[in-house]
Amino acid sequence: MPGGDAREAAKTVTGSFEDFPFLAELPARGPGADMIGRSLGLLVEMYAHVEPSGWRISDRPGRDTRRARSWLGEDLDALEEFTQGYRGPLKVQAVGPWTLAAALERRNGEAVLGDAGACRDLAASLAEGLRGHLAEVRRRVPGARVVLQLDEPSLTAVLRGRVRTASGYRTHRAVDRQVVESGLRDLVGVNEGHGPVIVHSCAPDVPFALLRRAGVAGVSFDFGLLTERDEEAIGEAVEGGTKLLAGVVGSVDGPLSDPGGSVMGVRTLWRRLGLSPGILADSVVITPTCGLAGASPAYARAALAHCAKAARSLADNPE
């Protein structure tokens, strides 16, 4: 979300999505509030600090780690205030292990992604940190069924060997798909028995089939980036019970169409895939295409309200 006021963000989120609120991220506050820094603040016995090139592994917790944890605590306080008595799904998000490995630098300046052992250590630290974080959210909002979202915008680049080295002249080798799948499956297990795990990627070529095999309950994506080659995998996902979080509302300031028009493409895809209109409302969640941090506060509020209206339109008229 835009801005730096945790209470205002929590008030907007809970007011817009009464049935599915989320813990907002406010990256405008600076390093540690950004998606990478926030997730690094969750790590257990692994620390990071900010360099001019980005986030780099540290020997001990420093100012950047403390700041990330402080801001997360502030956001949790605000969410708790505006969810008193709430019962239902509540979404929290963290950067997934592969995007985090592509973004975090080792001491030599190269990404953790280039070291298989370091990737395993990072994933294990993230899993342990998320267990504690999710337990804290459940303690603060005891009526919530916590949905964990793993943000993986670099996942396709990791799978295809497109993550550049520090020099920029080479790329890291593609990570084996089974290794990627196994790493994600371990993170999915963090919330087992408590709530579902979904994966978000606003990049093209989302690996729907791999994510299904990893055990995710839903996939969040930019609907406008879909191509025909994605359709078979999407149809199989829906038939297998995977939820689709379809990003159809722009994430930066711009004109908003009527709510029914926003989801016309979803209806068209459903018909083309031969899926039953009766399962559409239960299978699809309407979202912005990506995060709203780059939008104005007024547009962000309008976009969230528009998502809710578009979802109602889809439910009322699936055909």
PDB file of C-alpha atoms in Angstrom:
ATOM      1  CA  MET A   1       0.000   0.000   0.000  1.00  0.00           C
ATOM      2  CA  PRO A   2       1.161   3.622  -0.513  1.00  0.00           C
ATOM      3  CA  GLY A   3       2.136   5.973   2.287  1.00  0.00           C
ATOM      4  CA  GLY A   4       3.695   5.331   5.667  1.00  0.00           C
ATOM      5  CA  ASP A   5       0.809   5.426   8.140  1.00  0.00           C
ATOM      6  CA  ALA A   6       0.186   1.906   9.447  1.00  0.00           C
ATOM      7  CA  ARG A   7      -3.145   2.767  11.097  1.00  0.00           C
ATOM      8  CA  GLU A   8      -4.487   4.445   7.976  1.00  0.00           C
ATOM      9  CA  ALA A   9      -3.467   1.471   5.827  1.00  0.00           C
ATOM     10  CA  ALA A  10      -5.069  -1.026   8.206  1.00  0.00           C
ATOM     11  CA  LYS A  11      -8.252   1.054   8.345  1.00  0.00           C
ATOM     12  CA  THR A  12      -8.412   1.176   4.527  1.00  0.00           C
ATOM     13  CA  VAL A  13      -7.762  -2.533   4.104  1.00  0.00           C
ATOM     14  CA  THR A  14     -10.259  -3.717   6.693  1.00  0.00           C
ATOM     15  CA  GLY A  15     -12.864  -1.275   5.435  1.00  0.00           C
ATOM     16  CA  SER A  16     -12.459  -2.329   1.807  1.00  0.00           C
ATOM     17  CA  PHE A  17     -12.198  -6.093   2.290  1.00  0.00           C
ATOM     18  CA  GLU A  18     -14.463  -6.926   5.201  1.00  0.00           C
ATOM     19  CA  ASP A  19     -14.372 -10.638   4.335  1.00  0.00           C
ATOM     20  CA  PHE A  20     -10.681 -10.982   3.406  1.00  0.00           C
ATOM     21  CA  PRO A  21      -8.437  -8.314   5.011  1.00  0.00           C
ATOM     22  CA  PHE A  22      -4.651  -8.442   4.789  1.00  0.00           C
ATOM     23  CA  LEU A  23      -1.572  -7.207   6.608  1.00  0.00           C
ATOM     24  CA  ALA A  24      -0.429  -4.213   4.568  1.00  0.00           C
ATOM     25  CA  GLU A  25       3.165  -3.512   3.571  1.00  0.00           C
ATOM     26  CA  LEU A  26       4.257   0.149   3.350  1.00  0.00           C
ATOM     27  CA  PRO A  27       7.573   0.246   1.428  1.00  0.00           C
ATOM     28  CA  ALA A  28       7.547   4.058   1.153  1.00  0.00           C
ATOM     29  CA  ARG A  29       8.929   4.133   4.708  1.00  0.00           C
ATOM     30  CA  GLY A  30      12.304   2.971   3.353  1.00  0.00           C
ATOM     31  CA  PRO A  31      14.666  -0.030   3.599  1.00  0.00           C
ATOM     32  CA  GLY A  32      13.230  -2.626   5.939  1.00  0.00           C
ATOM     33  CA  ALA A  33       9.666  -1.792   4.935  1.00  0.00           C
ATOM     34  CA  ASP A  34      10.281  -2.965   1.355  1.00  0.00           C
ATOM     35  CA  MET A  35       9.185  -6.501   0.520  1.00  0.00           C
ATOM     36  CA  ILE A  36      12.727  -7.921   0.581  1.00  0.00           C
ATOM     37  CA  GLY A  37      13.824  -6.158   3.758  1.00  0.00           C
ATOM     38  CA  ARG A  38      10.597  -6.976   5.563  1.00  0.00           C
ATOM     39  CA  SER A  39      11.007 -10.689   4.838  1.00  0.00           C
ATOM     40  CA  LEU A  40      14.694 -10.632   5.769  1.00  0.00           C
ATOM     41  CA  GLY A  41      13.600  -9.236   9.135  1.00  0.00           C
ATOM     42  CA  LEU A  42      11.688 -12.487   9.698  1.00  0.00           C
ATOM     43  CA  LEU A  43      14.762 -14.699   9.331  1.00  0.00           C
ATOM     44  CA  VAL A  44      15.986 -16.730  12.305  1.00  0.00           C
ATOM     45  CA  GLU A  45      19.730 -16.727  13.041  1.00  0.00           C
ATOM     46  CA  MET A  46      20.405 -15.073   9.684  1.00  0.00           C
ATOM     47  CA  TYR A  47      20.711 -11.312   9.228  1.00  0.00           C
ATOM     48  CA  ALA A  48      21.120  -8.739   6.493  1.00  0.00           C
ATOM     49  CA  HIS A  49      21.984  -5.083   6.008  1.00  0.00           C
ATOM     50  CA  VAL A  50      21.626  -2.572   3.187  1.00  0.00           C
ATOM     51  CA  GLU A  51      24.486  -1.942   0.762  1.00  0.00           C
ATOM     52  CA  PRO A  52      24.339   0.411  -2.258  1.00  0.00           C
ATOM     53  CA  SER A  53      23.739  -2.677  -4.403  1.00  0.00           C
ATOM     54  CA  GLY A  54      20.952  -4.036  -2.206  1.00  0.00           C
ATOM     55  CA  TRP A  55      20.536  -6.342   0.790  1.00  0.00           C
ATOM     56  CA  ARG A  56      23.585  -8.353   1.910  1.00  0.00           C
ATOM     57  CA  ILE A  57      24.091 -11.059   4.548  1.00  0.00           C
ATOM     58  CA  SER A  58      25.437  -9.854   7.914  1.00  0.00           C
ATOM     59  CA  ASP A  59      27.102 -11.602  10.846  1.00  0.00           C
ATOM     60  CA  ARG A  60      24.753 -10.062  13.408  1.00  0.00           C
ATOM     61  CA  PRO A  61      21.518  -8.055  13.552  1.00  0.00           C
ATOM     62  CA  GLY A  62      22.081  -4.371  12.899  1.00  0.00           C
ATOM     63  CA  ARG A  63      20.110  -1.181  12.433  1.00  0.00           C
ATOM     64  CA  ASP A  64      18.398  -2.378   9.223  1.00  0.00           C
ATOM     65  CA  THR A  65      17.202  -5.618  10.809  1.00  0.00           C
ATOM     66  CA  ARG A  66      15.910  -3.798  13.896  1.00  0.00           C
ATOM     67  CA  ARG A  67      14.102  -1.270  11.723  1.00  0.00           C
ATOM     68  CA  ALA A  68      12.414  -4.007   9.663  1.00  0.00           C
ATOM     69  CA  ARG A  69      11.208  -5.765  12.798  1.00  0.00           C
ATOM     70  CA  SER A  70      10.011  -2.528  14.373  1.00  0.00           C
ATOM     71  CA  TRP A  71       7.921  -1.605  11.342  1.00  0.00           C
ATOM     72  CA  LEU A  72       6.418  -5.080  11.176  1.00  0.00           C
ATOM     73  CA  GLY A  73       5.443  -4.766  14.832  1.00  0.00           C
ATOM     74  CA  GLU A  74       3.839  -1.398  14.113  1.00  0.00           C
ATOM     75  CA  ASP A  75       1.841  -2.906  11.240  1.00  0.00           C
ATOM     76  CA  LEU A  76       0.702  -5.825  13.404  1.00  0.00           C
ATOM     77  CA  ASP A  77      -0.426  -3.421  16.131  1.00  0.00           C
ATOM     78  CA  ALA A  78      -2.539  -1.515  13.603  1.00  0.00           C
ATOM     79  CA  LEU A  79      -4.025  -4.672  12.099  1.00  0.00           C
ATOM     80  CA  GLU A  80      -4.912  -5.993  15.556  1.00  0.00           C
ATOM     81  CA  GLU A  81      -6.669  -2.711  16.392  1.00  0.00           C
ATOM     82  CA  PHE A  82      -8.919  -2.866  13.323  1.00  0.00           C
ATOM     83  CA  THR A  83      -9.686  -6.604  13.422  1.00  0.00           C
ATOM     84  CA  GLN A  84     -11.121  -6.876  16.930  1.00  0.00           C
ATOM     85  CA  GLY A  85     -13.678  -9.689  16.914  1.00  0.00           C
ATOM     86  CA  TYR A  86     -12.939 -10.585  13.294  1.00  0.00           C
ATOM     87  CA  ARG A  87     -13.502 -14.171  12.209  1.00  0.00           C
ATOM     88  CA  GLY A  88     -12.560 -15.371   8.733  1.00  0.00           C
ATOM     89  CA  PRO A  89      -9.639 -15.462   6.319  1.00  0.00           C
ATOM     90  CA  LEU A  90      -6.793 -13.001   6.852  1.00  0.00           C
ATOM     91  CA  LYS A  91      -3.860 -12.760   4.443  1.00  0.00           C
ATOM     92  CA  VAL A  92      -0.243 -12.112   5.350  1.00  0.00           C
ATOM     93  CA  GLN A  93       2.609 -12.173   2.862  1.00  0.00           C
ATOM     94  CA  ALA A  94       6.350 -12.723   2.716  1.00  0.00           C
ATOM     95  CA  VAL A  95       8.836 -13.058  -0.102  1.00  0.00           C
ATOM     96  CA  GLY A  96       9.252 -16.679  -1.144  1.00  0.00           C
ATOM     97  CA  PRO A  97      12.578 -18.528  -0.862  1.00  0.00           C
ATOM     98  CA  TRP A  98      13.583 -18.273  -4.527  1.00  0.00           C
ATOM     99  CA  THR A  99      12.927 -14.575  -5.031  1.00  0.00           C
ATOM    100  CA  LEU A 100      14.657 -13.942  -1.709  1.00  0.00           C
ATOM    101  CA  ALA A 101      17.662 -16.026  -2.840  1.00  0.00           C
ATOM    102  CA  ALA A 102      17.818 -14.021  -6.080  1.00  0.00           C
ATOM    103  CA  ALA A 103      17.710 -10.685  -4.202  1.00  0.00           C
ATOM    104  CA  LEU A 104      19.927 -11.309  -1.164  1.00  0.00           C
ATOM    105  CA  GLU A 105      23.685 -10.982  -1.644  1.00  0.00           C
ATOM    106  CA  ARG A 106      26.359 -13.124  -0.047  1.00  0.00           C
ATOM    107  CA  ARG A 107      29.394 -11.396   1.421  1.00  0.00           C
ATOM    108  CA  ASN A 108      31.146 -11.482  -1.972  1.00  0.00           C
ATOM    109  CA  GLY A 109      28.313  -9.522  -3.568  1.00  0.00           C
ATOM    110  CA  GLU A 110      26.886 -12.454  -5.528  1.00  0.00           C
ATOM    111  CA  ALA A 111      23.307 -13.611  -4.989  1.00  0.00           C
ATOM    112  CA  VAL A 112      22.586 -16.415  -2.544  1.00  0.00           C
ATOM    113  CA  LEU A 113      20.992 -18.113  -5.566  1.00  0.00           C
ATOM    114  CA  GLY A 114      24.459 -19.118  -6.814  1.00  0.00           C
ATOM    115  CA  ASP A 115      25.153 -21.301  -3.760  1.00  0.00           C
ATOM    116  CA  ALA A 116      22.892 -24.325  -3.288  1.00  0.00           C
ATOM    117  CA  GLY A 117      23.837 -24.732   0.368  1.00  0.00           C
ATOM    118  CA  ALA A 118      23.170 -21.076   1.092  1.00  0.00           C
ATOM    119  CA  CYS A 119      19.766 -21.413  -0.607  1.00  0.00           C
ATOM    120  CA  ARG A 120      18.868 -24.286   1.701  1.00  0.00           C
ATOM    121  CA  ASP A 121      19.998 -22.350   4.787  1.00  0.00           C
ATOM    122  CA  LEU A 122      18.013 -19.297   3.694  1.00  0.00           C
ATOM    123  CA  ALA A 123      14.853 -21.326   3.086  1.00  0.00           C
ATOM    124  CA  ALA A 124      15.164 -23.058   6.470  1.00  0.00           C
ATOM    125  CA  SER A 125      15.675 -19.726   8.253  1.00  0.00           C
ATOM    126  CA  LEU A 126      12.683 -18.218   6.430  1.00  0.00           C
ATOM    127  CA  ALA A 127      10.498 -21.218   7.314  1.00  0.00           C
ATOM    128  CA  GLU A 128      11.378 -20.918  10.998  1.00  0.00           C
ATOM    129  CA  GLY A 129      10.763 -17.174  10.970  1.00  0.00           C
ATOM    130  CA  LEU A 130       7.416 -17.581   9.261  1.00  0.00           C
ATOM    131  CA  ARG A 131       6.267 -20.121  11.843  1.00  0.00           C
ATOM    132  CA  GLY A 132       6.829 -17.549  14.547  1.00  0.00           C
ATOM    133  CA  HIS A 133       5.255 -14.755  12.519  1.00  0.00           C
ATOM    134  CA  LEU A 134       2.121 -16.744  11.712  1.00  0.00           C
ATOM    135  CA  ALA A 135       1.756 -17.775  15.350  1.00  0.00           C
ATOM    136  CA  GLU A 136       1.970 -14.100  16.345  1.00  0.00           C
ATOM    137  CA  VAL A 137      -0.733 -13.146  13.821  1.00  0.00           C
ATOM    138  CA  ARG A 138      -3.002 -15.917  15.114  1.00  0.00           C
ATOM    139  CA  ARG A 139      -2.411 -14.723  18.691  1.00  0.00           C
ATOM    140  CA  ARG A 140      -3.335 -11.144  17.807  1.00  0.00           C
ATOM    141  CA  VAL A 141      -6.355 -12.059  15.668  1.00  0.00           C
ATOM    142  CA  PRO A 142      -7.537 -15.326  17.252  1.00  0.00           C
ATOM    143  CA  GLY A 143     -10.599 -15.646  15.037  1.00  0.00           C
ATOM    144  CA  ALA A 144      -8.606 -15.495  11.809  1.00  0.00           C
ATOM    145  CA  ARG A 145      -7.803 -18.312   9.441  1.00  0.00           C
ATOM    146  CA  VAL A 146      -4.431 -17.074   8.246  1.00  0.00           C
ATOM    147  CA  VAL A 147      -3.690 -17.312   4.538  1.00  0.00           C
ATOM    148  CA  LEU A 148       0.037 -17.149   3.793  1.00  0.00           C
ATOM    149  CA  GLN A 149       1.049 -15.538   0.500  1.00  0.00           C
ATOM    150  CA  LEU A 150       4.573 -16.145  -0.792  1.00  0.00           C
ATOM    151  CA  ASP A 151       5.647 -13.431  -3.226  1.00  0.00           C
ATOM    152  CA  GLU A 152       7.735 -15.013  -5.996  1.00  0.00           C
ATOM    153  CA  PRO A 153       8.092 -12.483  -8.853  1.00  0.00           C
ATOM    154  CA  SER A 154      11.566 -13.863  -9.698  1.00  0.00           C
ATOM    155  CA  LEU A 155      10.473 -17.506  -9.808  1.00  0.00           C
ATOM    156  CA  THR A 156      10.316 -17.780 -13.597  1.00  0.00           C
ATOM    157  CA  ALA A 157      13.712 -16.060 -13.940  1.00  0.00           C
ATOM    158  CA  VAL A 158      15.192 -18.539 -11.431  1.00  0.00           C
ATOM    159  CA  LEU A 159      13.778 -21.497 -13.375  1.00  0.00           C
ATOM    160  CA  ARG A 160      15.049 -20.185 -16.715  1.00  0.00           C
ATOM    161  CA  GLY A 161      18.488 -19.004 -15.676  1.00  0.00           C
ATOM    162  CA  ARG A 162      17.766 -15.300 -16.181  1.00  0.00           C
ATOM    163  CA  VAL A 163      18.957 -13.898 -12.839  1.00  0.00           C
ATOM    164  CA  ARG A 164      22.050 -11.792 -13.528  1.00  0.00           C
ATOM    165  CA  THR A 165      25.290 -12.066 -11.587  1.00  0.00           C
ATOM    166  CA  ALA A 166      26.798  -9.077  -9.786  1.00  0.00           C
ATOM    167  CA  SER A 167      28.830  -8.069 -12.860  1.00  0.00           C
ATOM    168  CA  GLY A 168      25.714  -8.050 -15.026  1.00  0.00           C
ATOM    169  CA  TYR A 169      27.570  -9.871 -17.808  1.00  0.00           C
ATOM    170  CA  ARG A 170      26.456 -13.382 -16.927  1.00  0.00           C
ATOM    171  CA  THR A 171      23.439 -15.086 -15.423  1.00  0.00           C
ATOM    172  CA  HIS A 172      23.154 -17.659 -12.685  1.00  0.00           C
ATOM    173  CA  ARG A 173      22.463 -21.188 -13.850  1.00  0.00           C
ATOM    174  CA  ALA A 174      18.836 -22.245 -13.919  1.00  0.00           C
ATOM    175  CA  VAL A 175      17.819 -24.060 -10.758  1.00  0.00           C
ATOM    176  CA  ASP A 176      16.479 -27.567 -11.313  1.00  0.00           C
ATOM    177  CA  ARG A 177      12.678 -27.564 -11.284  1.00  0.00           C
ATOM    178  CA  GLN A 178      12.523 -30.390  -8.733  1.00  0.00           C
ATOM    179  CA  VAL A 179      14.771 -28.429  -6.377  1.00  0.00           C
ATOM    180  CA  VAL A 180      12.571 -25.349  -6.769  1.00  0.00           C
ATOM    181  CA  GLU A 181       9.429 -27.405  -6.211  1.00  0.00           C
ATOM    182  CA  SER A 182      10.882 -29.076  -3.120  1.00  0.00           C
ATOM    183  CA  GLY A 183      11.924 -25.721  -1.646  1.00  0.00           C
ATOM    184  CA  LEU A 184       8.452 -24.310  -2.117  1.00  0.00           C
ATOM    185  CA  ARG A 185       6.825 -27.429  -0.699  1.00  0.00           C
ATOM    186  CA  ASP A 186       8.828 -27.013   2.506  1.00  0.00           C
ATOM    187  CA  LEU A 187       7.542 -23.442   2.874  1.00  0.00           C
ATOM    188  CA  VAL A 188       3.965 -24.540   2.138  1.00  0.00           C
ATOM    189  CA  GLY A 189       4.292 -26.906   5.102  1.00  0.00           C
ATOM    190  CA  VAL A 190       4.868 -23.961   7.440  1.00  0.00           C
ATOM    191  CA  ASN A 191       1.135 -23.145   7.531  1.00  0.00           C
ATOM    192  CA  GLU A 192      -0.109 -26.733   7.363  1.00  0.00           C
ATOM    193  CA  GLY A 193      -3.028 -27.357   9.663  1.00  0.00           C
ATOM    194  CA  HIS A 194      -3.696 -23.652  10.105  1.00  0.00           C
ATOM    195  CA  GLY A 195      -4.570 -22.239   6.672  1.00  0.00           C
ATOM    196  CA  PRO A 196      -3.780 -22.287   2.949  1.00  0.00           C
ATOM    197  CA  VAL A 197      -0.656 -21.028   1.196  1.00  0.00           C
ATOM    198  CA  ILE A 198      -0.814 -19.118  -2.071  1.00  0.00           C
ATOM    199  CA  VAL A 199       1.983 -17.930  -4.353  1.00  0.00           C
ATOM    200  CA  HIS A 200       1.948 -14.546  -6.080  1.00  0.00           C
ATOM    201  CA  SER A 201       3.903 -13.628  -9.204  1.00  0.00           C
ATOM    202  CA  CYS A 202       3.279 -10.564 -11.337  1.00  0.00           C
ATOM    203  CA  ALA A 203       5.751 -11.829 -13.981  1.00  0.00           C
ATOM    204  CA  PRO A 204       4.843 -13.556 -17.260  1.00  0.00           C
ATOM    205  CA  ASP A 205       4.885 -17.356 -17.599  1.00  0.00           C
ATOM    206  CA  VAL A 206       3.819 -18.270 -14.082  1.00  0.00           C
ATOM    207  CA  PRO A 207       4.620 -22.009 -13.578  1.00  0.00           C
ATOM    208  CA  PHE A 208       1.105 -23.077 -12.590  1.00  0.00           C
ATOM    209  CA  ALA A 209       1.770 -26.814 -12.813  1.00  0.00           C
ATOM    210  CA  LEU A 210       4.912 -26.647 -10.663  1.00  0.00           C
ATOM    211  CA  LEU A 211       3.116 -24.599  -8.025  1.00  0.00           C
ATOM    212  CA  ARG A 212       0.266 -27.102  -7.908  1.00  0.00           C
ATOM    213  CA  ARG A 213       2.731 -29.956  -7.402  1.00  0.00           C
ATOM    214  CA  ALA A 214       4.361 -27.980  -4.595  1.00  0.00           C
ATOM    215  CA  GLY A 215       1.021 -28.014  -2.799  1.00  0.00           C
ATOM    216  CA  VAL A 216      -0.066 -24.383  -3.008  1.00  0.00           C
ATOM    217  CA  ALA A 217      -3.777 -23.782  -2.565  1.00  0.00           C
ATOM    218  CA  GLY A 218      -3.927 -20.767  -4.864  1.00  0.00           C
ATOM    219  CA  VAL A 219      -1.963 -18.785  -7.425  1.00  0.00           C
ATOM    220  CA  SER A 220      -2.036 -14.984  -7.658  1.00  0.00           C
ATOM    221  CA  PHE A 221      -1.068 -13.470 -11.015  1.00  0.00           C
ATOM    222  CA  ASP A 222      -1.471 -10.572 -13.441  1.00  0.00           C
ATOM    223  CA  PHE A 223      -4.388 -11.672 -15.605  1.00  0.00           C
ATOM    224  CA  GLY A 224      -3.273  -9.382 -18.432  1.00  0.00           C
ATOM    225  CA  LEU A 225      -0.012 -11.322 -18.869  1.00  0.00           C
ATOM    226  CA  LEU A 226      -1.696 -14.657 -19.598  1.00  0.00           C
ATOM    227  CA  THR A 227      -1.157 -16.230 -23.002  1.00  0.00           C
ATOM    228  CA  GLU A 228      -2.799 -19.166 -24.742  1.00  0.00           C
ATOM    229  CA  ARG A 229      -0.045 -21.499 -23.587  1.00  0.00           C
ATOM    230  CA  ASP A 230      -1.095 -20.842 -19.964  1.00  0.00           C
ATOM    231  CA  GLU A 231      -4.695 -21.884 -20.506  1.00  0.00           C
ATOM    232  CA  GLU A 232      -4.349 -25.659 -20.268  1.00  0.00           C
ATOM    233  CA  ALA A 233      -2.413 -25.363 -16.993  1.00  0.00           C
ATOM    234  CA  ILE A 234      -5.022 -22.964 -15.604  1.00  0.00           C
ATOM    235  CA  GLY A 235      -7.870 -25.304 -16.533  1.00  0.00           C
ATOM    236  CA  GLU A 236      -6.104 -28.221 -14.837  1.00  0.00           C
ATOM    237  CA  ALA A 237      -5.444 -26.082 -11.779  1.00  0.00           C
ATOM    238  CA  VAL A 238      -9.094 -25.096 -11.404  1.00  0.00           C
ATOM    239  CA  GLU A 239     -10.288 -28.667 -11.905  1.00  0.00           C
ATOM    240  CA  GLY A 240      -7.790 -29.749  -9.255  1.00  0.00           C
ATOM    241  CA  GLY A 241      -9.217 -27.280  -6.745  1.00  0.00           C
ATOM    242  CA  THR A 242      -6.566 -24.560  -6.977  1.00  0.00           C
ATOM    243  CA  LYS A 243      -7.891 -21.048  -6.351  1.00  0.00           C
ATOM    244  CA  LEU A 244      -7.030 -18.303  -8.832  1.00  0.00           C
ATOM    245  CA  LEU A 245      -6.326 -14.797  -7.553  1.00  0.00           C
ATOM    246  CA  ALA A 246      -6.772 -12.922 -10.811  1.00  0.00           C
ATOM    247  CA  GLY A 247      -5.145  -9.511 -11.041  1.00  0.00           C
ATOM    248  CA  VAL A 248      -7.490  -7.538 -13.272  1.00  0.00           C
ATOM    249  CA  VAL A 249      -7.463  -4.072 -11.619  1.00  0.00           C
ATOM    250  CA  GLY A 250      -4.531  -1.786 -12.422  1.00  0.00           C
ATOM    251  CA  SER A 251      -1.999  -1.274  -9.622  1.00  0.00           C
ATOM    252  CA  VAL A 252      -1.059   2.325 -10.554  1.00  0.00           C
ATOM    253  CA  ASP A 253      -3.246   5.364 -11.034  1.00  0.00           C
ATOM    254  CA  GLY A 254      -5.450   5.195 -14.099  1.00  0.00           C
ATOM    255  CA  PRO A 255      -9.085   5.007 -15.169  1.00  0.00           C
ATOM    256  CA  LEU A 256     -11.190   2.227 -13.668  1.00  0.00           C
ATOM    257  CA  SER A 257     -13.759   0.605 -15.934  1.00  0.00           C
ATOM    258  CA  ASP A 258     -17.136  -0.500 -14.675  1.00  0.00           C
ATOM    259  CA  PRO A 259     -16.786  -3.489 -12.302  1.00  0.00           C
ATOM    260  CA  GLY A 260     -18.521  -5.887 -14.679  1.00  0.00           C
ATOM    261  CA  GLY A 261     -16.200  -4.896 -17.501  1.00  0.00           C
ATOM    262  CA  SER A 262     -13.136  -5.533 -15.342  1.00  0.00           C
ATOM    263  CA  VAL A 263     -13.968  -9.234 -15.075  1.00  0.00           C
ATOM    264  CA  MET A 264     -15.180  -9.767 -18.642  1.00  0.00           C
ATOM    265  CA  GLY A 265     -11.881 -11.430 -19.535  1.00  0.00           C
ATOM    266  CA  VAL A 266     -12.270 -13.881 -16.655  1.00  0.00           C
ATOM    267  CA  ARG A 267     -15.735 -14.884 -17.878  1.00  0.00           C
ATOM    268  CA  THR A 268     -14.424 -15.261 -21.438  1.00  0.00           C
ATOM    269  CA  LEU A 269     -11.527 -17.473 -20.312  1.00  0.00           C
ATOM    270  CA  TRP A 270     -13.932 -19.608 -18.267  1.00  0.00           C
ATOM    271  CA  ARG A 271     -16.133 -20.228 -21.294  1.00  0.00           C
ATOM    272  CA  ARG A 272     -13.144 -20.959 -23.519  1.00  0.00           C
ATOM    273  CA  LEU A 273     -11.853 -23.548 -21.047  1.00  0.00           C
ATOM    274  CA  GLY A 274     -15.286 -25.164 -20.820  1.00  0.00           C
ATOM    275  CA  LEU A 275     -15.399 -24.741 -17.040  1.00  0.00           C
ATOM    276  CA  SER A 276     -18.687 -24.670 -15.161  1.00  0.00           C
ATOM    277  CA  PRO A 277     -19.981 -21.152 -14.433  1.00  0.00           C
ATOM    278  CA  GLY A 278     -21.277 -22.514 -11.156  1.00  0.00           C
ATOM    279  CA  ILE A 279     -17.770 -22.855  -9.696  1.00  0.00           C
ATOM    280  CA  LEU A 280     -16.489 -19.484 -10.931  1.00  0.00           C
ATOM    281  CA  ALA A 281     -17.247 -17.442  -7.810  1.00  0.00           C
ATOM    282  CA  ASP A 282     -15.713 -20.099  -5.538  1.00  0.00           C
ATOM    283  CA  SER A 283     -12.621 -20.503  -7.706  1.00  0.00           C
ATOM    284  CA  VAL A 284     -11.603 -16.893  -8.369  1.00  0.00           C
ATOM    285  CA  VAL A 285     -10.597 -13.969  -6.151  1.00  0.00           C
ATOM    286  CA  ILE A 286     -10.375 -10.561  -7.846  1.00  0.00           C
ATOM    287  CA  THR A 287      -7.251  -8.533  -7.005  1.00  0.00           C
ATOM    288  CA  PRO A 288      -5.091  -5.698  -8.308  1.00  0.00           C
ATOM    289  CA  THR A 289      -2.492  -6.787 -10.867  1.00  0.00           C
ATOM    290  CA  CYS A 290       0.297  -6.298  -8.304  1.00  0.00           C
ATOM    291  CA  GLY A 291       1.020  -4.280  -5.171  1.00  0.00           C
ATOM    292  CA  LEU A 292      -0.439  -0.781  -4.847  1.00  0.00           C
ATOM    293  CA  ALA A 293       2.631   0.894  -3.352  1.00  0.00           C
ATOM    294  CA  GLY A 294       3.192   2.923  -6.519  1.00  0.00           C
ATOM    295  CA  ALA A 295      -0.354   4.298  -6.539  1.00  0.00           C
ATOM    296  CA  SER A 296      -1.755   7.393  -4.862  1.00  0.00           C
ATOM    297  CA  PRO A 297      -3.627   6.755  -1.589  1.00  0.00           C
ATOM    298  CA  ALA A 298      -6.903   7.793  -3.221  1.00  0.00           C
ATOM    299  CA  TYR A 299      -6.416   5.419  -6.148  1.00  0.00           C
ATOM    300  CA  ALA A 300      -5.385   2.568  -3.832  1.00  0.00           C
ATOM    301  CA  ARG A 301      -8.640   2.947  -1.884  1.00  0.00           C
ATOM    302  CA  ALA A 302     -10.626   3.113  -5.128  1.00  0.00           C
ATOM    303  CA  ALA A 303      -8.846   0.055  -6.558  1.00  0.00           C
ATOM    304  CA  LEU A 304      -9.605  -2.067  -3.495  1.00  0.00           C
ATOM    305  CA  ALA A 305     -13.260  -1.030  -3.547  1.00  0.00           C
ATOM    306  CA  HIS A 306     -13.353  -1.758  -7.282  1.00  0.00           C
ATOM    307  CA  CYS A 307     -12.009  -5.286  -6.694  1.00  0.00           C
ATOM    308  CA  ALA A 308     -14.815  -5.968  -4.221  1.00  0.00           C
ATOM    309  CA  LYS A 309     -17.458  -4.664  -6.635  1.00  0.00           C
ATOM    310  CA  ALA A 310     -15.988  -6.634  -9.561  1.00  0.00           C
ATOM    311  CA  ALA A 311     -16.007  -9.818  -7.472  1.00  0.00           C
ATOM    312  CA  ARG A 312     -19.685  -9.296  -6.632  1.00  0.00           C
ATOM    313  CA  SER A 313     -20.414  -8.761 -10.322  1.00  0.00           C
ATOM    314  CA  LEU A 314     -18.659 -12.031 -11.143  1.00  0.00           C
ATOM    315  CA  ALA A 315     -20.575 -13.904  -8.467  1.00  0.00           C
ATOM    316  CA  ASP A 316     -23.942 -12.433  -9.490  1.00  0.00           C
ATOM    317  CA  ASN A 317     -23.410 -13.012 -13.200  1.00  0.00           C
ATOM    318  CA  PRO A 318     -20.835 -15.769 -13.817  1.00  0.00           C
ATOM    319  CA  GLU A 319     -21.950 -16.159 -17.427  1.00  0.00           C
TER     320      GLU A 319
END
